[in-house]
Coordinates of C-alpha atoms in Angstrom, one line a residue:
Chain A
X1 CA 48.5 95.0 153.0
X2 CA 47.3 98.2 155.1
X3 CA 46.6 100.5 151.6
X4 CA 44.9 104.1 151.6
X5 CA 44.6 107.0 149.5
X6 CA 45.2 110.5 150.7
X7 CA 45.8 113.6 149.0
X8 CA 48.3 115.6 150.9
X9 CA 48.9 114.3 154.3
X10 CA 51.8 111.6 155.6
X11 CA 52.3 110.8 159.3
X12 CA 52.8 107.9 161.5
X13 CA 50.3 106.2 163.5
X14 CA 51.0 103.1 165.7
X15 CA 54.5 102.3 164.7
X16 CA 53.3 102.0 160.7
X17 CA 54.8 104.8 158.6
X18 CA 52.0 106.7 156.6
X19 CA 53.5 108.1 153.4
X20 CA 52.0 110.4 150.8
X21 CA 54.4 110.4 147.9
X22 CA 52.3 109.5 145.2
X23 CA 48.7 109.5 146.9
X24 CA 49.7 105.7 148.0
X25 CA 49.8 105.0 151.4
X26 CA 51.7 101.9 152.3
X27 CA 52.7 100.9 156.5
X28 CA 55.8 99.1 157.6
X29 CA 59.5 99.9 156.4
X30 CA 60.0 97.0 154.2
X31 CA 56.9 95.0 152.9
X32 CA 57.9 92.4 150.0
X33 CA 54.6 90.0 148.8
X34 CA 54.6 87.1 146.4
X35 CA 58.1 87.7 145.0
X36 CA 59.5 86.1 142.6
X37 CA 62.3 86.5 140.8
X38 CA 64.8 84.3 137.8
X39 CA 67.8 84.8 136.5
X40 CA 67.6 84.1 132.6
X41 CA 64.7 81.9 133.6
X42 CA 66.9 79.4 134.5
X43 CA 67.3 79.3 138.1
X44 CA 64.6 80.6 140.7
X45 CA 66.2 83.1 143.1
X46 CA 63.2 83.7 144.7
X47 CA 59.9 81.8 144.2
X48 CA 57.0 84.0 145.8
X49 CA 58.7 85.2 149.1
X50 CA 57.2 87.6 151.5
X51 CA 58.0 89.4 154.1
X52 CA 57.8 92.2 156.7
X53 CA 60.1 94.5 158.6
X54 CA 58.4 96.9 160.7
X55 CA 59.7 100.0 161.7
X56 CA 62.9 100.3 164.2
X57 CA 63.1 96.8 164.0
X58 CA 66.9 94.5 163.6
X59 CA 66.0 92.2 161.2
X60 CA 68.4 89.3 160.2
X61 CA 68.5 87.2 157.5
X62 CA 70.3 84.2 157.2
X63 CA 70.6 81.0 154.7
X64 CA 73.0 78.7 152.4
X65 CA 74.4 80.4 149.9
X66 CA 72.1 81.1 146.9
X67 CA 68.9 80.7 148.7
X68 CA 67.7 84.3 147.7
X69 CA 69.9 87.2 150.2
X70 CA 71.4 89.3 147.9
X71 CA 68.3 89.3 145.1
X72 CA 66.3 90.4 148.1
X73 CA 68.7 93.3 148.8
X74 CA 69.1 93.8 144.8
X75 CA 65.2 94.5 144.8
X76 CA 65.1 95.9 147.7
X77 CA 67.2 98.6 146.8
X78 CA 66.2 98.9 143.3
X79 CA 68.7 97.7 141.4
X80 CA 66.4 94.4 140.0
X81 CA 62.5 94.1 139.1
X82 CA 60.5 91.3 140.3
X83 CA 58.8 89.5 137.8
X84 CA 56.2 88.7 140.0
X85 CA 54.5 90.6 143.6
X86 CA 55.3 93.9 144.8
X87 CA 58.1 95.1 147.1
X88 CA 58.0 98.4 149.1
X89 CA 60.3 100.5 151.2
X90 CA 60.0 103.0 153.3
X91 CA 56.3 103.3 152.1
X92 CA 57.1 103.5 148.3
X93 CA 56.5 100.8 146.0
X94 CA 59.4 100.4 143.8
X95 CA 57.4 99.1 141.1
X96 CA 55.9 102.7 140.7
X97 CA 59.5 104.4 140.8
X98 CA 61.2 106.0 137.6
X99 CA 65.2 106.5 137.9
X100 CA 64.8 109.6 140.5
X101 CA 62.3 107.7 142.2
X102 CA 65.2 104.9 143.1
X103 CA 67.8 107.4 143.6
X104 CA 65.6 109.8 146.2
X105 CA 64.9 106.3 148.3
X106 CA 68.9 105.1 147.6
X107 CA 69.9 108.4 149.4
X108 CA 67.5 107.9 152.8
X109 CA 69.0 104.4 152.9
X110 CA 72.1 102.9 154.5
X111 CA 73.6 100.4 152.5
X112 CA 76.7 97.8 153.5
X113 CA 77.8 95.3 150.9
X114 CA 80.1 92.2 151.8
X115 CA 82.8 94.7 149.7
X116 CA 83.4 97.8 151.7
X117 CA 83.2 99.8 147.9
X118 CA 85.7 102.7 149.4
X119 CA 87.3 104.9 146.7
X120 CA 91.0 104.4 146.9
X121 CA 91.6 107.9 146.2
X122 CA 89.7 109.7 148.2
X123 CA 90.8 109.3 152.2
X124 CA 88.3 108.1 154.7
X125 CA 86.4 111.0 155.8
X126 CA 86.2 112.0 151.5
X127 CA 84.8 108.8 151.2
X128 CA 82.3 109.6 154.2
X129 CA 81.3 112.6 153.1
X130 CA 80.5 111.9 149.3
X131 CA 77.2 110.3 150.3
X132 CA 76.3 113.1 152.3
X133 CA 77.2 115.6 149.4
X134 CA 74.9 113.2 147.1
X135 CA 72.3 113.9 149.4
X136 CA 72.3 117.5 148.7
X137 CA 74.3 118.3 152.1
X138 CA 76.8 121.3 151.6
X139 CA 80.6 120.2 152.0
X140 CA 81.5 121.7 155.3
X141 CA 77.9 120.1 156.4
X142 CA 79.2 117.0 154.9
X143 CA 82.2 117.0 156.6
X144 CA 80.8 117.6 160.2
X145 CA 78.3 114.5 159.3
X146 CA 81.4 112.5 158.0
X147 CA 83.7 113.2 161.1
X148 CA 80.1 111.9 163.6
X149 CA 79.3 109.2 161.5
X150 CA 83.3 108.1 162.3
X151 CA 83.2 108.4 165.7
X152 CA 80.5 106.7 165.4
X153 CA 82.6 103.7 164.0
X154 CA 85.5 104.4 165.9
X155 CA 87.4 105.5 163.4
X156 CA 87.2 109.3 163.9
X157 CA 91.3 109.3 164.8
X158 CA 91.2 107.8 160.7
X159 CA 89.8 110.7 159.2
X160 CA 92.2 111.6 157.4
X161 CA 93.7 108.0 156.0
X162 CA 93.6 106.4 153.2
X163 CA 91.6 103.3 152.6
X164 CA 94.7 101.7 151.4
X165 CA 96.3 101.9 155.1
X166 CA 92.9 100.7 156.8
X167 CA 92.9 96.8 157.7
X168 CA 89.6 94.4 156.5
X169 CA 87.5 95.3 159.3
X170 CA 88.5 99.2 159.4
X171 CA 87.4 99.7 155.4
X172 CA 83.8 98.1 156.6
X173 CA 83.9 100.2 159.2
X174 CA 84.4 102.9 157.2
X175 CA 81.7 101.6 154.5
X176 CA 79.3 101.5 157.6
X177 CA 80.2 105.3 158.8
X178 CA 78.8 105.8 155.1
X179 CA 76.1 104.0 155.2
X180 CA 75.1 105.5 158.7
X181 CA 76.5 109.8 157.5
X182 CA 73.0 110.7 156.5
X183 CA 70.7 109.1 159.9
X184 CA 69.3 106.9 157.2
X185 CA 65.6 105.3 158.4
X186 CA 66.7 101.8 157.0
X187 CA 70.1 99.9 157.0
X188 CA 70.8 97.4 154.7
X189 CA 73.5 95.2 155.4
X190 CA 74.6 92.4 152.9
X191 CA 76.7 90.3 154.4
X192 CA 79.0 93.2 156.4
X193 CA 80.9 90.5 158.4
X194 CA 82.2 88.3 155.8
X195 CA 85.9 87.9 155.1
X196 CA 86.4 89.9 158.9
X197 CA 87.7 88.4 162.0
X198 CA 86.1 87.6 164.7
X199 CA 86.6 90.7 166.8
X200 CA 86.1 92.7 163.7
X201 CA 82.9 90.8 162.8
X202 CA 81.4 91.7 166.2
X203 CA 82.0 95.5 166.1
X204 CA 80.3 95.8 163.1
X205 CA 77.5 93.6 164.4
X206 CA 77.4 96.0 167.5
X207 CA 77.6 99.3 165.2
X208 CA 74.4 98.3 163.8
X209 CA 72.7 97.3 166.7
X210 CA 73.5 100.6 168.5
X211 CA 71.7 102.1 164.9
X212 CA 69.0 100.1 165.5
X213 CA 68.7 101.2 169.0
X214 CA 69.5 105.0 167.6
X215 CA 66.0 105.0 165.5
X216 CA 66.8 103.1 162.2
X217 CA 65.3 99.8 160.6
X218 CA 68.1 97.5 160.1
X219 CA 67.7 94.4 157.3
X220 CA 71.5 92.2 157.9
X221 CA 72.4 89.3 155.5
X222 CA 74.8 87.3 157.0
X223 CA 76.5 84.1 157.6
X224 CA 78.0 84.5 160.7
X225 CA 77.3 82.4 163.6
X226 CA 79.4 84.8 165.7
X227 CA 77.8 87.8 164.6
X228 CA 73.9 85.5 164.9
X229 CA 74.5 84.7 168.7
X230 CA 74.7 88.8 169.8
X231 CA 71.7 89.5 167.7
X232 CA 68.6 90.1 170.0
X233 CA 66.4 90.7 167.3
X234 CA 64.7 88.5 164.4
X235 CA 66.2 86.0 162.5
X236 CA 64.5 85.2 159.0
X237 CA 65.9 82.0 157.6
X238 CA 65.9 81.7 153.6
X239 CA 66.1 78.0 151.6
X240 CA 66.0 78.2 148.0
X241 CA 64.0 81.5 147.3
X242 CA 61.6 80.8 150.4
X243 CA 61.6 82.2 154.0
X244 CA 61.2 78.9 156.0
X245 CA 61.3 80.0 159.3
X246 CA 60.6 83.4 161.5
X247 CA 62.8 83.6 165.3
X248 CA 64.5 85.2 167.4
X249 CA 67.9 85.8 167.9
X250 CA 69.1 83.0 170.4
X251 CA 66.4 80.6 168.8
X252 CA 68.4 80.9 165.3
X253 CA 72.0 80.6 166.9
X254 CA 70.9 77.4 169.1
Chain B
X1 CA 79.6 124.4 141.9
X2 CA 82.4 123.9 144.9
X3 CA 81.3 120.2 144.8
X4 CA 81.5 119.6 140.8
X5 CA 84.5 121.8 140.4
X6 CA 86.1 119.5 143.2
X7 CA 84.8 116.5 141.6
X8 CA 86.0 117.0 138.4
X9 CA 89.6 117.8 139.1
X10 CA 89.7 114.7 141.5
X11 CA 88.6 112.8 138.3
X12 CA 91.0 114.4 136.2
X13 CA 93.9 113.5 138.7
X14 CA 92.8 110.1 139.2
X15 CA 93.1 109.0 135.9
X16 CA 96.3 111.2 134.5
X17 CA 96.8 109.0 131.4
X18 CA 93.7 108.9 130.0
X19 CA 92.7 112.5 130.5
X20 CA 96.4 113.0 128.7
X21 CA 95.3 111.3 125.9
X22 CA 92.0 112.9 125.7
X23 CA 93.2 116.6 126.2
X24 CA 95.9 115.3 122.9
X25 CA 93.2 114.5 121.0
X26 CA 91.1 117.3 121.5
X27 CA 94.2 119.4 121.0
X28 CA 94.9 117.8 117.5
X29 CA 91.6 118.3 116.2
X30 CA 91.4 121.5 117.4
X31 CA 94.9 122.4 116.2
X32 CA 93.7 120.9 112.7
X33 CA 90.8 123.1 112.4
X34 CA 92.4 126.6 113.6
X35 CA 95.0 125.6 110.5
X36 CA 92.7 125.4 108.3
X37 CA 91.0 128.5 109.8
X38 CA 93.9 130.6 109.6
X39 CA 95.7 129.3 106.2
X40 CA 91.9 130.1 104.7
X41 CA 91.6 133.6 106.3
X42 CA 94.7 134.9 105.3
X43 CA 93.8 133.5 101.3
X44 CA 90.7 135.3 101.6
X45 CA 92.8 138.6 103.5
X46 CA 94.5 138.2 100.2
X47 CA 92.2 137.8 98.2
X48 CA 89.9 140.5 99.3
X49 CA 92.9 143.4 99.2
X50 CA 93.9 142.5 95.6
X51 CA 90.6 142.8 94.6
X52 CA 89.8 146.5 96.2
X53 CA 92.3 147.8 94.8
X54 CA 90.7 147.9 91.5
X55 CA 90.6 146.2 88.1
X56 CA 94.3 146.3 87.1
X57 CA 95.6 145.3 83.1
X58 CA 98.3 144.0 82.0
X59 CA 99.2 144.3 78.2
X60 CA 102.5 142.2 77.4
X61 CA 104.4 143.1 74.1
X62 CA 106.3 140.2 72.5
X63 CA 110.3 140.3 72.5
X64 CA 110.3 141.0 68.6
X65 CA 107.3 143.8 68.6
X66 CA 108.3 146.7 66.4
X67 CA 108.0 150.0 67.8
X68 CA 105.5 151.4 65.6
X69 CA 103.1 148.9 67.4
X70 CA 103.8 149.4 70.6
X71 CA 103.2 153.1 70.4
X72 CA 99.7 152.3 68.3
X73 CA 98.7 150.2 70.8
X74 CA 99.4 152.9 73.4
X75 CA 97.6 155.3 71.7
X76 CA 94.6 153.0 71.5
X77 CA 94.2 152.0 75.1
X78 CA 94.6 155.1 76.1
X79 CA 92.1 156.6 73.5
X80 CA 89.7 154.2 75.6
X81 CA 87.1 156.1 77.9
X82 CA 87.0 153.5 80.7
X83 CA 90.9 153.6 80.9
X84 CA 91.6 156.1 84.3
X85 CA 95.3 155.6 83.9
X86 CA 97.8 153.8 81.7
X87 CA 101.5 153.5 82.1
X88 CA 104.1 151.8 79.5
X89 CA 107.0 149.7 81.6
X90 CA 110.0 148.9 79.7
X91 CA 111.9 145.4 80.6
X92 CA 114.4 147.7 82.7
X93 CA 111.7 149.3 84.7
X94 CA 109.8 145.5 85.5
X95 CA 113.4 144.2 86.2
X96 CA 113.9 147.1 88.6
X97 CA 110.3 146.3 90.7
X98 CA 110.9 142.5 90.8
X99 CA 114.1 143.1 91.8
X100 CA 112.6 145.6 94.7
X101 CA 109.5 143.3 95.9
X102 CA 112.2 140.5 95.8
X103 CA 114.0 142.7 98.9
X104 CA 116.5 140.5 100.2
X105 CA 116.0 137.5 97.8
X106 CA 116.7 139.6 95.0
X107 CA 120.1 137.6 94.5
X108 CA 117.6 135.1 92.5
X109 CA 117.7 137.5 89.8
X110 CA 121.4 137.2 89.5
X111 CA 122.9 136.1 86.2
X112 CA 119.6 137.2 84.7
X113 CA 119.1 140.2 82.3
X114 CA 116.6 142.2 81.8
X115 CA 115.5 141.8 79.0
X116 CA 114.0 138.1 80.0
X117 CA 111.1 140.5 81.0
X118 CA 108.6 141.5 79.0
X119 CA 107.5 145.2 78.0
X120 CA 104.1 145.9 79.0
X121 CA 101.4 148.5 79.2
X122 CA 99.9 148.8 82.9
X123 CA 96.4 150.1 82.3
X124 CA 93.7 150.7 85.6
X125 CA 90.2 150.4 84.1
X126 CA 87.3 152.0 86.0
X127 CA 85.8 149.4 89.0
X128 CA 82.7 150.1 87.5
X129 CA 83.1 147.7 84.8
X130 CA 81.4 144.8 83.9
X131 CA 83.1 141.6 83.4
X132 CA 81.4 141.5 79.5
X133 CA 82.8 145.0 79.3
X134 CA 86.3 143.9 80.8
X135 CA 86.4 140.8 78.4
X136 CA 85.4 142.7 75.5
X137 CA 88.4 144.9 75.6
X138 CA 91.0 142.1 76.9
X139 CA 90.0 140.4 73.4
X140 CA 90.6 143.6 71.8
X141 CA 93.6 144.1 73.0
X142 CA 94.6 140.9 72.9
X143 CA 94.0 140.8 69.0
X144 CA 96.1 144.2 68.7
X145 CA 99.9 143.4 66.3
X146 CA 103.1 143.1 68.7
X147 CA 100.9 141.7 72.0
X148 CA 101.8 138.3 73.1
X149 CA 99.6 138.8 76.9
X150 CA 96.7 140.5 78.4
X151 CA 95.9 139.8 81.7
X152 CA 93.1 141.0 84.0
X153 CA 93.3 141.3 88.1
X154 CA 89.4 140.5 87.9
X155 CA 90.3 137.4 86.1
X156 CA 92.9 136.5 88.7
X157 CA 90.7 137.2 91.7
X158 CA 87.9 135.9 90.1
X159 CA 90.4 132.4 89.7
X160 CA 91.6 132.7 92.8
X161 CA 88.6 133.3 94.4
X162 CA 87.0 129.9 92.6
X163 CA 90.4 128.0 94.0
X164 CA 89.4 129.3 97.6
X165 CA 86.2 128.2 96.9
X166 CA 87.0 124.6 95.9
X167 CA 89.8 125.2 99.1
X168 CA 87.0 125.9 101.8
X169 CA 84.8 123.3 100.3
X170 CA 87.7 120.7 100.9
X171 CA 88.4 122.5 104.2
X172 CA 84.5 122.1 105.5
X173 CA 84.8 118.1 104.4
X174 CA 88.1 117.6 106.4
X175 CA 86.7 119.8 109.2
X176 CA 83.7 117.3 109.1
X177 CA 85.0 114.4 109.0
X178 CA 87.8 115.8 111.4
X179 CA 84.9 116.9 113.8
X180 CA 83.2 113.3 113.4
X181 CA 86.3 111.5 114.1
X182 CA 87.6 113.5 117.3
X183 CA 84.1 112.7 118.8
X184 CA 84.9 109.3 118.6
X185 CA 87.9 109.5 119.3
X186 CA 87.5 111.8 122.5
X187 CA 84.7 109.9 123.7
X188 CA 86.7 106.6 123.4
X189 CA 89.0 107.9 125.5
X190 CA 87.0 108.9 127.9
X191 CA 85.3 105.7 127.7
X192 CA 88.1 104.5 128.9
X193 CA 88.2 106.7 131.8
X194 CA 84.8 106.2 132.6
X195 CA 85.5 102.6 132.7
X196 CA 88.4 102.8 135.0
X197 CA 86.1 104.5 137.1
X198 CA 83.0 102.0 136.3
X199 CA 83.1 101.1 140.2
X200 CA 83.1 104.9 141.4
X201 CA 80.2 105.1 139.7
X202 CA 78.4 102.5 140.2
X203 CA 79.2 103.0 144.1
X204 CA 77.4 106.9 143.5
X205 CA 74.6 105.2 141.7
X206 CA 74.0 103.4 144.7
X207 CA 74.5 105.7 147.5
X208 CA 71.5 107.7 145.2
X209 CA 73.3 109.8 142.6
X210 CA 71.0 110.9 140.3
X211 CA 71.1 113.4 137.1
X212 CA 73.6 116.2 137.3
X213 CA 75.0 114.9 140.7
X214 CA 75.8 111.8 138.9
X215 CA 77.2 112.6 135.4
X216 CA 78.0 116.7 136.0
X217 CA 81.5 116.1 137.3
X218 CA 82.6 113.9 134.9
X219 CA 81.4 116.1 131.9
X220 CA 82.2 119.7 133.5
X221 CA 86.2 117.6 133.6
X222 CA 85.7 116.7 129.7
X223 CA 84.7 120.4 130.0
X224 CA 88.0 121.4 131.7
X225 CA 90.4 118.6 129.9
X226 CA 88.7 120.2 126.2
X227 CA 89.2 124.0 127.7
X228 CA 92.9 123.4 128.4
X229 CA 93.9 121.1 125.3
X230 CA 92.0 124.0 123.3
X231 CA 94.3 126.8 125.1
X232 CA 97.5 124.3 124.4
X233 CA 96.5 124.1 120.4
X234 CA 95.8 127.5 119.9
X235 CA 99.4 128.3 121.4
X236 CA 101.4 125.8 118.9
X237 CA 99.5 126.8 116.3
X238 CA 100.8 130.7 117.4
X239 CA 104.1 129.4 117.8
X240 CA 104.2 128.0 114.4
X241 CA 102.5 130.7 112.5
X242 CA 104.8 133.2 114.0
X243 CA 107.7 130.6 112.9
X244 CA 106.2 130.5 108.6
X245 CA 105.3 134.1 109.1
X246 CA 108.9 135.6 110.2
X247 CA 110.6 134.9 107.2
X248 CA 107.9 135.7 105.2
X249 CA 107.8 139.1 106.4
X250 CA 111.6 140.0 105.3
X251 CA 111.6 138.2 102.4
X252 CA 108.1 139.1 100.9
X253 CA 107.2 142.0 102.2
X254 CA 104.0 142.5 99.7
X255 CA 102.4 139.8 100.8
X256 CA 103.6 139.7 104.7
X257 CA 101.3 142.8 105.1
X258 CA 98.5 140.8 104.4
X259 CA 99.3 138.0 107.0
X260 CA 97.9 137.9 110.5
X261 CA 97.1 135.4 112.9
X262 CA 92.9 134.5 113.9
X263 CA 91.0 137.4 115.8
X264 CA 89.8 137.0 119.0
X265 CA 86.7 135.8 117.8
X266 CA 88.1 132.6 116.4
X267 CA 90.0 132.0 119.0
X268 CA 87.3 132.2 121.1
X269 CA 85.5 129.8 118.7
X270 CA 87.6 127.1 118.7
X271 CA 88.4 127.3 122.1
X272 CA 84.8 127.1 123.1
X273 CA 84.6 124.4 119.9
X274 CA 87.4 122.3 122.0
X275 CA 85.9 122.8 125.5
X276 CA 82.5 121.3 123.7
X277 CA 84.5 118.5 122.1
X278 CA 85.6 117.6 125.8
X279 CA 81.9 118.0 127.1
X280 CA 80.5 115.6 124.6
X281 CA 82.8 113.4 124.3
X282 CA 82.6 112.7 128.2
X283 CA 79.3 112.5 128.3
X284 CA 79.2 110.0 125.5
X285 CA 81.9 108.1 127.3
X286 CA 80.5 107.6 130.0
X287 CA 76.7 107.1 128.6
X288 CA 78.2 104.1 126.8
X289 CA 79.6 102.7 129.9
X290 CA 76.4 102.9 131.2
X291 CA 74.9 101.3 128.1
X292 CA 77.2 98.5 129.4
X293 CA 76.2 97.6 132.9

């Protein structure tokens, strides 16, 4: 692992982010070594994975159910601790993070989950807008990034819904315009496609390519052959805690 | 602010029951403490009046004292050098002063005559008494032929203002307890609401919500829900003050001038004493559901 110490300075060098939050200078947007991670010590979610996403790279990851996806998203985003190896995003290494630590990286990431997570009560573009409010944006800033971030969906004629009157794919949709409000520099995607149909399932494949190609890092879990065969970027392929195999797109769908 | 003033009414709204219940419970306890409040302030109003306006005597002759003794022991209180003033009341002129104070209740005293009262000597001793001074002339008095009664105002106040003691002691206890168990209350309730919004939150926690972003609009609404159930108390208990105190005033007069509802100061107090209740309590709430996850 590239490591450094500087004092003050942070800037990027051959595609490897140089960061100087705490001194600690860590490259690449997501780098995870010797993982491990049990649940009640009873069943290994992970047993000493690794791996690497560089920066403006699509990254997918695919595998059986329980072979490890979502634990990796759950430490990836801080909401678990590995018992064993390190895991670092966006240059920071979780491991040294207090509370505000987590929540300052939450809020430069993009996060999907299989469940859109929309507040019922609040309409789409309120829903939108709340994550870029929790960023410290202003509410008619907010607002402006909330109606871009729709249109960036397709869902700016929406604004003003209600979740409740949005179909499956719509409410991810929405969930993604979220995720995407504040330019984040990584997306995390956990299984975004599930449940949706086919056409649905495509769009949202295609809104986070066209992220990708926009300037952010994108990690997506996910199932889906459909959504697999569009991919033109990496596949990781997870078994029982482990990445077994490393391809590309059309590789992992043939 | 915009965003936690927004945030905290949308909280509020999304949840009308359980913020109901909360602003009802603030509101009791809040209602039970300005009661106590105002029911002790007037005592002590009371109180304070009788006892300013100097140490006041009473000398009762029995119904069968012979005239020679009642003039004797006129003569000897008034022969007394800390005596400023001393009047004698026959039964007709005590009959005739109830039957004043009682105003408009005064038919009570029908049927009744006047010689049920006592004759007395009304005696106003100097203020700058002690009460070893006061007592030794009370017993004096007291053993004097043809007196059945001597009674003091010290000794009243002094009893009265031991009652009021034992009264605010009790009052402190109940406000204590009351204070202990409308924070538990409260912040069950708002438990509750935290709860029904578990997911809300957890959703903000994720999309980086930290510190005051995170928990300032759910306890600045506790804030607002103990503000307005504070505002709704002191209002009922208003409404029912003015309701005891109506009647009071035209059929007690004496004591009527004494009443009067809290100052603006306590008002203030135990609305800013509710709007705290509402703070806490949130933010215990919702700590505990946090506790949970």
């Amino acid at each position: 692992m590239a490591r450094q110490r500087f004092a003050s300075l942070g800037w990027r060098r051959g595609g490897v982010l140089w960061w100087r939050g705490s001194g600690v200078v860590e490259a690449g947007m997501i780098r995870v070594h010797g993982v491990s991670k049990s649940y009640g010590g009873a069943r290994q979610a992970l047993r000493e994975a690794s791996l690497q996403v560089r920066e403006g790279e699509f990254a997918a990851l695919t595998g059986p159910s329980g072979s490890g996806k979502t634990t990796l998203f759950r430490l990836l985003i801080g909401e678990l601790r590995p018992e064993s190896g390190s895991v670092v995003v966006n240059g920071r290494n979780l491991a040294r993070l207090d509370a505000a630590g987590i929540a300052q990286l939450r809020r430069e990431l993009g996060l999907v989950f299989e469940e859109p997570r929309l507040i019922e009560r609040l309409t789409v573009e309120g829903n939108v807008a709340l994550a870029a409010e929790v960023a410290g944006r202003s509410r008619t800033q907010a607002r402006r990034m909330a109606e871009e971030a729709l249109e960036r969906v397709g869902l700016d004629d929406a604004a003003g819904c209600f979740p409740s009157a949005l179909c499956a794919g719509e409410r991810q949709r929405v969930s993604l315009a979220r995720a995407l409000v504040n330019h984040p520099v990584l997306i995390l995607a956990d299984e975004p496609t599930l449940g949706l149909d086919p056409d649905q399932g495509l769009y949202v494949s295609k809104i986070l390519t066209q992220a990708c190609r926009d300037g952010a890092t994108v990690l997506m879990a996910t199932h889906d052959m459909e959504a697999l065969s569009v991919l033109r970027g990496r596949v990781l392929v997870m078994t029982r805690g482990r990445f077994v195999d490393d391809c590309e797109g059309d590789t992992a769908y043939n | 602010m915009e965003y936690y003033l927004r945030r905290a009414l949308d909280s509020i709204k999304a949840s009308p029951a359980a913020s109901g219940v909360a602003v009802a419970s603030i509101a009791a306890s809040v209602l039970f403490a300005g009661a106590v409040l105002l029911v002790s302030s007037n005592a002590y109003r009371m109180v304070a009046r009788w006892a300013a306006a100097g140490i006041d005597v009473s000398i009762f002759f029995a119904g069968d004292a012979r005239e020679p003794d009642i003039v004797a022991a006129k003569a000897r209180v008034a022969a007394d050098s800390a005596v400023i003033d001393s009047r004698y009341v026959s039964p007709e002129e005590a009959w005739q002063f109830l039957s004043d104070n009682l105003d408009r209740s005064a038919e009570l005293l029908a049927g009744m005559e006047p010689s049920v009262l006592p004759a007395s000597v009304e005696v106003k001793l100097e203020r700058s008494l002690s009460d070893a001074e006061i007592q030794a002339r009370l017993t004096s008095w007291r053993a004097l032929p043809g007196i059945s009664d001597v009674q003091s105002s010290r000794t009243l106040v002094g009893a009265g203002s031991g009652a009021l003691d034992v009264v605010r002691w009790v009052a402190w206890a109940l406000g204590a307890l009351t204070l202990a168990a409308s924070v538990i209350i409260v912040a069950s309730t708002f438990q509750l609401a935290a709860y029904t919004r578990r997911d809300e939150m957890n959703l903000l926690r994720l999309v980086g919500a930290v510190g005051p972003v995170y928990w300032g609009p759910i306890v600045l609404a506790g804030f607002l829900e103990g503000t307005a159930a504070s505002l709704i108390a002191l209002g009922l208990l208003f409404a029912v003050f003015a309701a005891v105190a109506l009647p009071i005033h035209s059929e007690l007069p004496v004591v009527a001038d004494a009443l009067a509802f809290l100052g603006p100061r306590q008002c203030l107090t135990l609305a800013l004493w509710g709007a705290v209740l509402g703070g806490a309590g949130s933010a215990l709430g919702m700590w505990r559901v946090s506790q949970w996850r």
